[in-house]
PDB file of C-alpha atoms in Angstrom:
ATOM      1  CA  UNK A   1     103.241 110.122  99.849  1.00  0.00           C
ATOM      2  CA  UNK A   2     104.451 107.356  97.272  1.00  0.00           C
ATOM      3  CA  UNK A   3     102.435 106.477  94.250  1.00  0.00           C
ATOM      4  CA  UNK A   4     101.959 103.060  96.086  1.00  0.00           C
ATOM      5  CA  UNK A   5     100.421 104.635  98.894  1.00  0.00           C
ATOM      6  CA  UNK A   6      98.129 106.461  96.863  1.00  0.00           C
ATOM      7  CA  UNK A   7      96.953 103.610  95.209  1.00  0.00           C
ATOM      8  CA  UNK A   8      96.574 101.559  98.594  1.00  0.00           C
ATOM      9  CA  UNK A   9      94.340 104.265  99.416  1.00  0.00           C
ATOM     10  CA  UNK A  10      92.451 104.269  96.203  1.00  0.00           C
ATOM     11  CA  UNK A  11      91.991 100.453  97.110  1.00  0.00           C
ATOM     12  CA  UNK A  12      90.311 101.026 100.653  1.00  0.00           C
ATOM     13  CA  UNK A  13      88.121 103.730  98.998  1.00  0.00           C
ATOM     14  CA  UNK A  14      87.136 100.834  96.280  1.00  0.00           C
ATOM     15  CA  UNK A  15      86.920  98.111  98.654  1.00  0.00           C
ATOM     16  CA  UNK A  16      84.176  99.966 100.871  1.00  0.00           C
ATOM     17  CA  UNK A  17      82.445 101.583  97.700  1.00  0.00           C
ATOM     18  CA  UNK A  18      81.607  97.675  96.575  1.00  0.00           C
ATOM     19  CA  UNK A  19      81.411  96.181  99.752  1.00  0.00           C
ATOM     20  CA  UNK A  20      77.625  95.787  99.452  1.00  0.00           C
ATOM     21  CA  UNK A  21      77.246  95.548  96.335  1.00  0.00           C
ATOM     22  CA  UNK A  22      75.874  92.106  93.979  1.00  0.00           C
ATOM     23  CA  UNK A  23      78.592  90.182  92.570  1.00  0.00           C
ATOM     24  CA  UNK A  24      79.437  86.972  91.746  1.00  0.00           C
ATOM     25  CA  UNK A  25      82.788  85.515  93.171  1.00  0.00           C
ATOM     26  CA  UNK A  26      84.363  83.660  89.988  1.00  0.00           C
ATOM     27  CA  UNK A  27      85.546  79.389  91.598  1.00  0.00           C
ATOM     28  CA  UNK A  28      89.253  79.058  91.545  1.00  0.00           C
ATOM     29  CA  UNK A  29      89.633  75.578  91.044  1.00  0.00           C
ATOM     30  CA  UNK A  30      88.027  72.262  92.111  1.00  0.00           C
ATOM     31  CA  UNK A  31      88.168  70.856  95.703  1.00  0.00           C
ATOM     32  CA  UNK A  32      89.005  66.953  96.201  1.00  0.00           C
ATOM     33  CA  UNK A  33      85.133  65.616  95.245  1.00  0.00           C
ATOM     34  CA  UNK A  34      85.256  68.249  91.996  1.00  0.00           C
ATOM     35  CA  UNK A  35      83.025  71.077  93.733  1.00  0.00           C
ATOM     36  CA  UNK A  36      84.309  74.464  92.436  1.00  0.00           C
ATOM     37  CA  UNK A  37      86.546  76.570  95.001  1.00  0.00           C
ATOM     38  CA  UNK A  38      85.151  80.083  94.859  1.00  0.00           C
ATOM     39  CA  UNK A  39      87.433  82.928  95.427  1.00  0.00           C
ATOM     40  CA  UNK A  40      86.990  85.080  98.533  1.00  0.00           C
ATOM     41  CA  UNK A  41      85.510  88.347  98.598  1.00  0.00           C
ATOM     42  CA  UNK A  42      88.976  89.829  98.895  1.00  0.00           C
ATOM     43  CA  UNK A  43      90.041  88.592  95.752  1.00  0.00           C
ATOM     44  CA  UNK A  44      86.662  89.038  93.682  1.00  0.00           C
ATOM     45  CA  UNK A  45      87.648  92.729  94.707  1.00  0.00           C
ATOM     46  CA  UNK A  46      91.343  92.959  93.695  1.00  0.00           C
ATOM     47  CA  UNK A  47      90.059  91.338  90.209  1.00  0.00           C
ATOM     48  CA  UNK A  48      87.774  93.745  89.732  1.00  0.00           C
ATOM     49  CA  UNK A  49      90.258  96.488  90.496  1.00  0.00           C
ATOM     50  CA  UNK A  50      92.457  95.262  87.830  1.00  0.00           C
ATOM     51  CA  UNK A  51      89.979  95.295  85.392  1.00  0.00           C
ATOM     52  CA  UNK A  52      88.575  98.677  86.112  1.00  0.00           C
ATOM     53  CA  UNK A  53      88.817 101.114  83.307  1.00  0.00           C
ATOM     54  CA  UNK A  54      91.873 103.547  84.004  1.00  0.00           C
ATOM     55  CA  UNK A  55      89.956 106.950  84.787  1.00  0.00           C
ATOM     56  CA  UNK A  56      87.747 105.662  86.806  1.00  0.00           C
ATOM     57  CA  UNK A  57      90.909 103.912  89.214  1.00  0.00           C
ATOM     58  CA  UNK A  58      92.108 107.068  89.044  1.00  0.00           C
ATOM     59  CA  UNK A  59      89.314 108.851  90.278  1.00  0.00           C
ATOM     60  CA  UNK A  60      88.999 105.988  93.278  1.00  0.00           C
ATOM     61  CA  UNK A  61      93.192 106.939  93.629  1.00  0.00           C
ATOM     62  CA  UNK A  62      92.026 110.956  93.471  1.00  0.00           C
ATOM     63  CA  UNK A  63      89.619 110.244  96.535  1.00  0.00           C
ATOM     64  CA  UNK A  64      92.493 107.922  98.122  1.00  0.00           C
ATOM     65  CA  UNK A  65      94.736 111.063  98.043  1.00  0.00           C
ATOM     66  CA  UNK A  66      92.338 113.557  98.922  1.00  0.00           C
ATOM     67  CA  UNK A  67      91.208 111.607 101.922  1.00  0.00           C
ATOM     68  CA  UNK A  68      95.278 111.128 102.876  1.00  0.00           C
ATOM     69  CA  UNK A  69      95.825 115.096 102.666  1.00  0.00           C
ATOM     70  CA  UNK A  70      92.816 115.783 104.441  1.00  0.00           C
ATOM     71  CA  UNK A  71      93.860 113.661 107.450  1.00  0.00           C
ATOM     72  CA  UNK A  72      97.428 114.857 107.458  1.00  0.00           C
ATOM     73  CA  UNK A  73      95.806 118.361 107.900  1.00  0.00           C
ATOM     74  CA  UNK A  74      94.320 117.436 110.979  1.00  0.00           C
ATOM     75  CA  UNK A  75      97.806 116.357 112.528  1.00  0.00           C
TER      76      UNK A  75
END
């Protein structure tokens, strides 16, 4: 399993841990008549991955790993 992997896995873990959760998705620019572009819920989450604080993506990546391992088990 590659460190990319891993963190893909992390990601999914992330992505359904916030999935219901309040947020605000930030606009990404201006549409032809000046009304604010917000981003999608896809990339709200990715910029809140980035700005997570290290240990707790790693403990998200832990999970991601753990959850790998324990379905490789099963094969």
């Amino acid at each position: 399993m590659t460190p990319e992997q891993e963190e893909a896995a992390g990601f999914a873990i992330y992505k359904q841990f916030i999935r219901h959760s309040f947020g605000n998705l930030m606009p990404k620019g201006n549409d032809v008549s000046g009304k604010p572009i917000p981003e999608t819920p896809e990339e709200a989450c990715v910029r809140r991955w980035r700005r997570l604080p290290e240990k707790t993506r790693e403990q998200f990546i832990a999970e991601g790993r753990a959850a790998i391992r324990a379905y490789e088990a099963t094969q």
